[in-house]
Amino acid sequence: IVFQGEGCRTVPLSGHVGFDSLPDQLVNKSVNHGFCFNILCVGETGLGKSTLMDTLFNTKFEGDPASHSQPGVQLKSSTYDLQESNVNLKLTIVSTVGFGDQINKEDSYKPIVEFIDAQFEAYLQEELKIKRALHNYHDTRIHACLYFIAPTGHSLKSLDLVTMKKLDSKVNIIPIIAKSDAISKSELTKFKIKITSELVSNGVQIYQFPTDDESVAEINGTMNAHLPFAVIGSTEELKIGNKMMKARQYPWGTVQVENEAHCDFVKLREMLIRVNMEDLREQTHTRHYELYRRCKLEEMGFKDTDPDSKPFSLQETYEAKRNEFLGELQKKEEAMRQMFVQRVKEKEAELKEAEKELHEKFDRLKKLHQDEKKKLEDKKKSLDDEVNAFKQRKTAAELLQSQAQQAGGSQTLKRDKERKK
Amino acid sequence: AGPVESKNEAAMSELVPESRQKPVVPMKPTGINANLLGYIGIDTIIEQMRKKTMKTGFDFNIMVVGQSGLGKSTLVNTLFKSQVSRKSSGWNREEKIPKTVEIKAIGHVIEEGGVKMKLTVIDTPGFGDQINNENCWEPIEKYINEQYEKFLKEEVNIARKKRIPDTRVHCCLYFISPTGHSLRPLDLEFMKHLSKVVNIIPVIAKADTMTLEEKTEFKQRVRKELEVNGIEFYPQKEFDEDLEDKTENDKIRQESMPFAVVGSDKEYQVNGKRVLGRKTPWGIIEVENLTHCEFALLRDFVIRTHLQDLKEVTHNIHYETYRAKRLNDNGGLPPMTVETEENHESNL
């Protein structure tokens, strides 16, 4: 086999070929297939997670506010189908419930980590299957984690640091300052600087908006400097000037959500959805998921071999998978066989029934026939009897008549004699 | 928005039964002001995705199979408007006819409209050229499976590359000799074996030797023969994704294919325009003229509308079939349990 792979030369085209439509072909296929995006909101109860999601996606997602008396941290997940122009988005929003409410918060981060890992695990399992359907797989891996920081104005809470440290290698973390209308502008600047320095000194890796593509490098670079975003959420619309705007009204003024001078909501929406949604998905798949997969497989005792021998790492897994697959096949076979046997039995029973009915019918008919026959014979007999009786009477009558005639003659004579007497 | 919505809704309801009712999202206003109340910006993902794919570039691997002299290299060069395939000038005295089919894969990078494509043309000299051509498709089938194997090995690694190099054959152009009668046994055998592992697009080569009526009849006969022999060429009926695909593809399958093509890399002046063509004493055959031959149909089909689909069918179906079979077979992945570390035998 002759192969000139690496280092191929570029050849010029002498005319229009048409493969510049490739990106369109690819995009069209993706649009037909639909997209999915999964956001995880981590934050204490009451920080406005649900409201922010409603504001970001411009809808009222269902759900009642959570109480503060949850015994442990739970995660609540809901999926929605959104559509804009010709794009169909399957949006999944996962929120922590009861985060930060417990007295002892040592294990608070655990359910979150477990949830994220569970989504990776589900994907990995699908990827390892023998007969897999990755093309149609509903991806539930978390693409972005919005970490809600309470607007204390001072610094991060230790719970925040611990949690973010546990999550930074598993998910793209975008820290945001929630309910930031509680902080004044000057306090906000100091707060942001404090948070950023704490994150750095604790080695927490938050998501950096990518700056390698020239078209977005500038805006992403600027935005990176504004992290964490100070946001306000509101689904109430108020009339300001002559337009309806999302806002929160206070006695001392109105905070406009989409006013960049008031808060960073627009920046968040821009970064999260309009510029980097695809990159968030890609980073989740190529970085976080790969890391999980590598760790998991190494944990299971596999390793890639040196270049000499071929990789044997996953042989055992695949043996197990194969057995599982064969087992399933056998089960299916069994089920089908059972069904077949069942059907045959049913059919036999049906046929027996039919046969029985036929026999019964035959018997009935036979009986009917016999009855009829007997009736006829009886009738015939009675008729014969009648005929015989009639004959007898006839002969008797004839006899009588001839006797009577004789007697009649003698009778008349007798009567005449009587009269003569 | 209507049909897309309902199809996706049906698809969604299969996957996630617990999906809620769609919250009402106002449509994007037609004005450019994206900050109007109501617009979220979800549809920008299309642009984001497009930018990403432009950056990463594309791979495309096309294989040409057919007897010598059917114009394979010329056709590929005409398709991609560049010298991506080296024409063999027949077997001269120094070059011997190869005893078996050789596989020659040559890659080039071509760029158009900001889109970079690494095009690999896989030639198969020697196919059908021997006296005894029994099993001459085997080296080809082996090559195709080897590419699947390569990809599988990469995919199975613990530490994987971000982008696995794709050498799998996305499309195989099979050249049918324009005899005008019917398919040859070799054609049928090849296509029967290979249509199960790769996307085959049959083309009638050197179609300038047939009149229009002969062409139509020949095509009908070929289609019938393929159907009778159970050969599913690309686009395969079973992979039509939706009604739209099916209608479009049905038309191609039942009327246009196999494409009767003529290739040329020479230009001539016709009606004041420079066109690619073949000059004969009785006229100039214009390659890109639809009344002369179906080259333009083939080009549009392979490159302008179905290129991405060819790759996806290869990846989602042919590759998955290979993988499932491979993992199911006794022995699983190549080697070896710890005990037999000494025998490093390739299972390929």
Coordinates of N, CA, C and O in Angstrom, one line a residue, chain A residues 67-145:
Chain A
S67 N -37.8 24.9 49.7 CA -37.8 25.3 51.1 C -36.3 25.2 51.6 O -35.5 24.7 50.9
H68 N -36.1 25.7 52.8 CA -34.8 25.7 53.3 C -34.5 24.5 54.2 O -33.5 24.4 54.8
S69 N -35.5 23.6 54.3 CA -35.4 22.6 55.3 C -35.1 21.2 54.7 O -35.5 20.2 55.2
Q70 N -34.4 21.2 53.5 CA -34.0 19.9 52.9 C -33.0 19.2 53.8 O -32.0 19.9 54.3
P71 N -33.1 17.9 54.0 CA -32.2 17.2 54.8 C -30.8 17.1 54.1 O -29.8 16.9 54.8
G72 N -30.7 17.1 52.8 CA -29.4 16.9 52.1 C -29.5 17.6 50.8 O -30.6 18.2 50.4
V73 N -28.4 17.7 50.1 CA -28.4 18.3 48.8 C -29.0 17.4 47.8 O -28.6 16.2 47.7
Q74 N -29.9 17.9 47.0 CA -30.4 17.0 45.9 C -30.3 17.8 44.6 O -30.1 19.0 44.6
L75 N -30.5 17.1 43.5 CA -30.4 17.8 42.2 C -31.7 17.5 41.5 O -32.2 16.4 41.4
K76 N -32.2 18.6 41.0 CA -33.5 18.5 40.3 C -33.3 18.9 38.8 O -32.7 19.9 38.5
S77 N -33.7 17.9 38.0 CA -33.4 18.2 36.5 C -34.7 18.2 35.7 O -35.6 17.5 35.9
S78 N -34.7 19.2 34.8 CA -35.9 19.3 33.9 C -35.4 19.6 32.5 O -34.5 20.3 32.3
T79 N -36.1 19.0 31.5 CA -35.7 19.1 30.1 C -36.8 19.9 29.4 O -38.0 19.6 29.6
Y80 N -36.4 20.8 28.5 CA -37.4 21.6 27.8 C -37.0 21.6 26.3 O -35.8 21.6 26.0
D81 N -38.0 21.7 25.4 CA -37.7 21.8 24.0 C -38.0 23.3 23.6 O -39.1 23.8 23.7
L82 N -36.9 24.0 23.2 CA -37.1 25.4 22.8 C -36.8 25.5 21.3 O -36.1 24.7 20.7
Q83 N -37.5 26.4 20.7 CA -37.2 26.6 19.3 C -37.1 28.1 18.9 O -37.8 28.9 19.4
E84 N -36.1 28.3 18.1 CA -35.9 29.7 17.6 C -35.5 29.6 16.2 O -34.5 28.9 15.9
S85 N -36.1 30.3 15.3 CA -36.0 30.2 13.8 C -36.1 28.7 13.5 O -37.0 28.1 13.9
N86 N -35.1 28.1 12.9 CA -35.2 26.7 12.6 C -34.3 25.8 13.5 O -34.1 24.7 13.3
V87 N -33.9 26.4 14.6 CA -33.1 25.6 15.6 C -33.9 25.1 16.7 O -34.6 25.8 17.4
N88 N -33.8 23.8 16.9 CA -34.5 23.1 18.0 C -33.5 22.8 19.0 O -32.5 22.1 18.8
L89 N -33.7 23.3 20.2 CA -32.8 23.0 21.3 C -33.4 22.2 22.4 O -34.5 22.6 22.9
K90 N -32.8 21.1 22.8 CA -33.3 20.4 23.9 C -32.5 20.9 25.1 O -31.3 20.6 25.3
L91 N -33.1 21.7 25.9 CA -32.4 22.3 27.1 C -32.7 21.6 28.4 O -33.9 21.4 28.7
T92 N -31.6 21.2 29.0 CA -31.8 20.6 30.3 C -31.3 21.5 31.4 O -30.1 21.9 31.3
I93 N -32.1 21.8 32.4 CA -31.6 22.6 33.5 C -31.6 21.8 34.8 O -32.6 21.2 35.2
V94 N -30.4 21.7 35.4 CA -30.3 21.0 36.6 C -30.0 22.0 37.7 O -29.1 22.8 37.6
S95 N -30.7 21.9 38.8 CA -30.5 22.8 39.9 C -30.2 22.1 41.2 O -30.8 21.0 41.4
T96 N -29.4 22.7 42.0 CA -29.2 22.0 43.3 C -30.4 22.5 44.2 O -30.9 23.6 44.1
V97 N -30.8 21.6 45.0 CA -31.9 21.9 46.0 C -31.3 21.7 47.4 O -30.9 20.6 47.7
G98 N -31.4 22.7 48.1 CA -31.0 22.6 49.5 C -29.5 22.8 49.7 O -28.9 22.5 50.8
F99 N -28.8 23.2 48.7 CA -27.4 23.5 48.8 C -27.1 24.6 49.8 O -27.7 25.7 49.7
G100 N -26.3 24.3 50.8 CA -25.9 25.4 51.7 C -26.9 25.6 52.9 O -26.7 26.4 53.7
D101 N -27.9 24.7 53.0 CA -28.9 24.9 54.0 C -28.5 24.0 55.3 O -29.1 24.3 56.3
Q102 N -27.7 23.0 55.1 CA -27.4 22.1 56.2 C -26.5 22.8 57.2 O -25.8 23.7 56.9
I103 N -26.5 22.2 58.4 CA -25.6 22.7 59.4 C -24.2 22.2 59.1 O -23.2 22.9 59.1
N104 N -24.2 20.9 58.8 CA -22.9 20.3 58.4 C -22.8 20.2 56.9 O -23.5 19.4 56.3
K105 N -21.9 21.0 56.3 CA -21.9 21.0 54.8 C -20.7 20.3 54.2 O -20.4 20.5 53.1
E106 N -20.1 19.4 55.0 CA -18.9 18.8 54.5 C -19.1 17.9 53.3 O -18.3 17.9 52.4
D107 N -20.3 17.3 53.3 CA -20.6 16.4 52.1 C -21.5 17.1 51.1 O -21.9 16.4 50.2
S108 N -21.7 18.4 51.2 CA -22.6 19.0 50.3 C -22.2 18.9 48.8 O -23.1 18.8 48.0
Y109 N -20.9 18.9 48.6 CA -20.5 18.8 47.1 C -20.7 17.5 46.5 O -20.8 17.3 45.3
K110 N -20.8 16.4 47.4 CA -20.8 15.1 46.9 C -21.9 14.8 45.9 O -21.7 14.2 44.8
P111 N -23.2 15.1 46.2 CA -24.3 14.8 45.2 C -24.0 15.4 43.9 O -24.4 14.9 42.8
I112 N -23.4 16.6 43.9 CA -23.2 17.3 42.6 C -22.2 16.6 41.8 O -22.4 16.3 40.6
V113 N -21.1 16.2 42.5 CA -20.0 15.5 41.8 C -20.5 14.1 41.2 O -20.3 13.7 40.1
E114 N -21.3 13.5 42.1 CA -21.9 12.2 41.7 C -22.8 12.3 40.5 O -22.8 11.5 39.6
F115 N -23.6 13.4 40.5 CA -24.5 13.6 39.3 C -23.7 13.8 38.1 O -24.0 13.2 37.0
I116 N -22.7 14.7 38.1 CA -21.9 14.9 36.9 C -21.3 13.7 36.4 O -21.3 13.3 35.2
D117 N -20.7 12.9 37.4 CA -20.0 11.7 37.0 C -21.0 10.7 36.4 O -20.7 9.9 35.5
A118 N -22.2 10.7 37.0 CA -23.2 9.7 36.5 C -23.6 10.0 35.0 O -23.8 9.0 34.2
Q119 N -23.6 11.2 34.6 CA -23.9 11.5 33.2 C -22.7 11.1 32.3 O -22.9 10.5 31.2
F120 N -21.5 11.3 32.8 CA -20.3 10.8 32.0 C -20.4 9.3 31.9 O -20.1 8.7 30.9
E121 N -20.7 8.7 33.0 CA -20.8 7.2 33.1 C -21.8 6.7 32.1 O -21.5 5.7 31.3
A122 N -22.9 7.3 32.0 CA -24.0 6.9 31.1 C -23.5 6.9 29.6 O -23.7 6.0 28.8
Y123 N -22.8 8.0 29.3 CA -22.2 8.2 28.0 C -21.2 7.1 27.7 O -21.1 6.5 26.7
L124 N -20.3 6.9 28.7 CA -19.2 5.9 28.6 C -19.8 4.5 28.3 O -19.4 3.8 27.5
Q125 N -20.9 4.2 29.1 CA -21.5 2.9 28.9 C -22.0 2.7 27.5 O -21.9 1.7 26.9
E126 N -22.6 3.8 27.0 CA -23.2 3.7 25.7 C -22.0 3.6 24.7 O -22.1 2.8 23.7
E127 N -20.9 4.3 24.9 CA -19.8 4.2 24.0 C -19.2 2.9 24.0 O -18.6 2.4 23.0
L128 N -19.2 2.2 25.1 CA -18.6 0.9 25.2 C -19.5 -0.3 24.7 O -19.0 -1.4 24.5
K129 N -20.8 0.0 24.5 CA -21.6 -1.0 24.0 C -21.2 -1.6 22.7 O -20.5 -0.9 21.9
I130 N -21.6 -2.9 22.5 CA -21.2 -3.5 21.2 C -22.1 -2.9 20.1 O -21.6 -2.4 19.1
K131 N -23.4 -2.9 20.4 CA -24.3 -2.3 19.4 C -24.7 -1.0 20.0 O -25.5 -1.0 20.8
R132 N -24.1 0.1 19.5 CA -24.4 1.3 20.2 C -25.1 2.3 19.2 O -25.1 2.1 18.0
A133 N -25.7 3.3 19.8 CA -26.5 4.3 19.0 C -26.0 5.6 19.4 O -26.9 6.5 19.9
L134 N -24.8 5.9 19.3 CA -24.2 7.2 19.7 C -24.9 8.4 18.9 O -25.0 9.5 19.4
H135 N -25.2 8.1 17.7 CA -25.7 9.1 16.8 C -27.0 9.7 17.4 O -27.3 10.9 17.3
N136 N -27.8 8.8 18.0 CA -29.1 9.3 18.5 C -29.1 9.4 20.0 O -30.2 9.5 20.6
Y137 N -28.0 9.3 20.6 CA -27.9 9.4 22.1 C -28.3 10.7 22.6 O -27.8 11.8 22.1
H138 N -29.2 10.7 23.6 CA -29.5 12.0 24.2 C -28.4 12.4 25.2 O -28.4 11.8 26.3
D139 N -27.6 13.3 24.9 CA -26.5 13.7 25.7 C -26.9 14.4 27.0 O -27.5 15.5 26.9
T140 N -26.7 13.9 28.1 CA -27.1 14.5 29.4 C -25.9 15.1 30.1 O -26.0 15.6 31.2
R141 N -24.7 15.1 29.5 CA -23.5 15.6 30.2 C -23.6 17.1 30.4 O -24.1 17.8 29.5
I142 N -23.2 17.6 31.5 CA -23.3 19.0 31.8 C -22.3 19.8 31.0 O -21.1 19.6 31.1
H143 N -22.8 20.7 30.2 CA -22.0 21.6 29.4 C -21.5 22.8 30.1 O -20.4 23.3 29.8
A144 N -22.3 23.3 31.0 CA -21.9 24.6 31.7 C -22.4 24.5 33.1 O -23.5 24.1 33.4
C145 N -21.6 24.9 34.1 CA -22.0 25.0 35.5 C -22.0 26.4 35.9 O -20.9 27.0 36.0

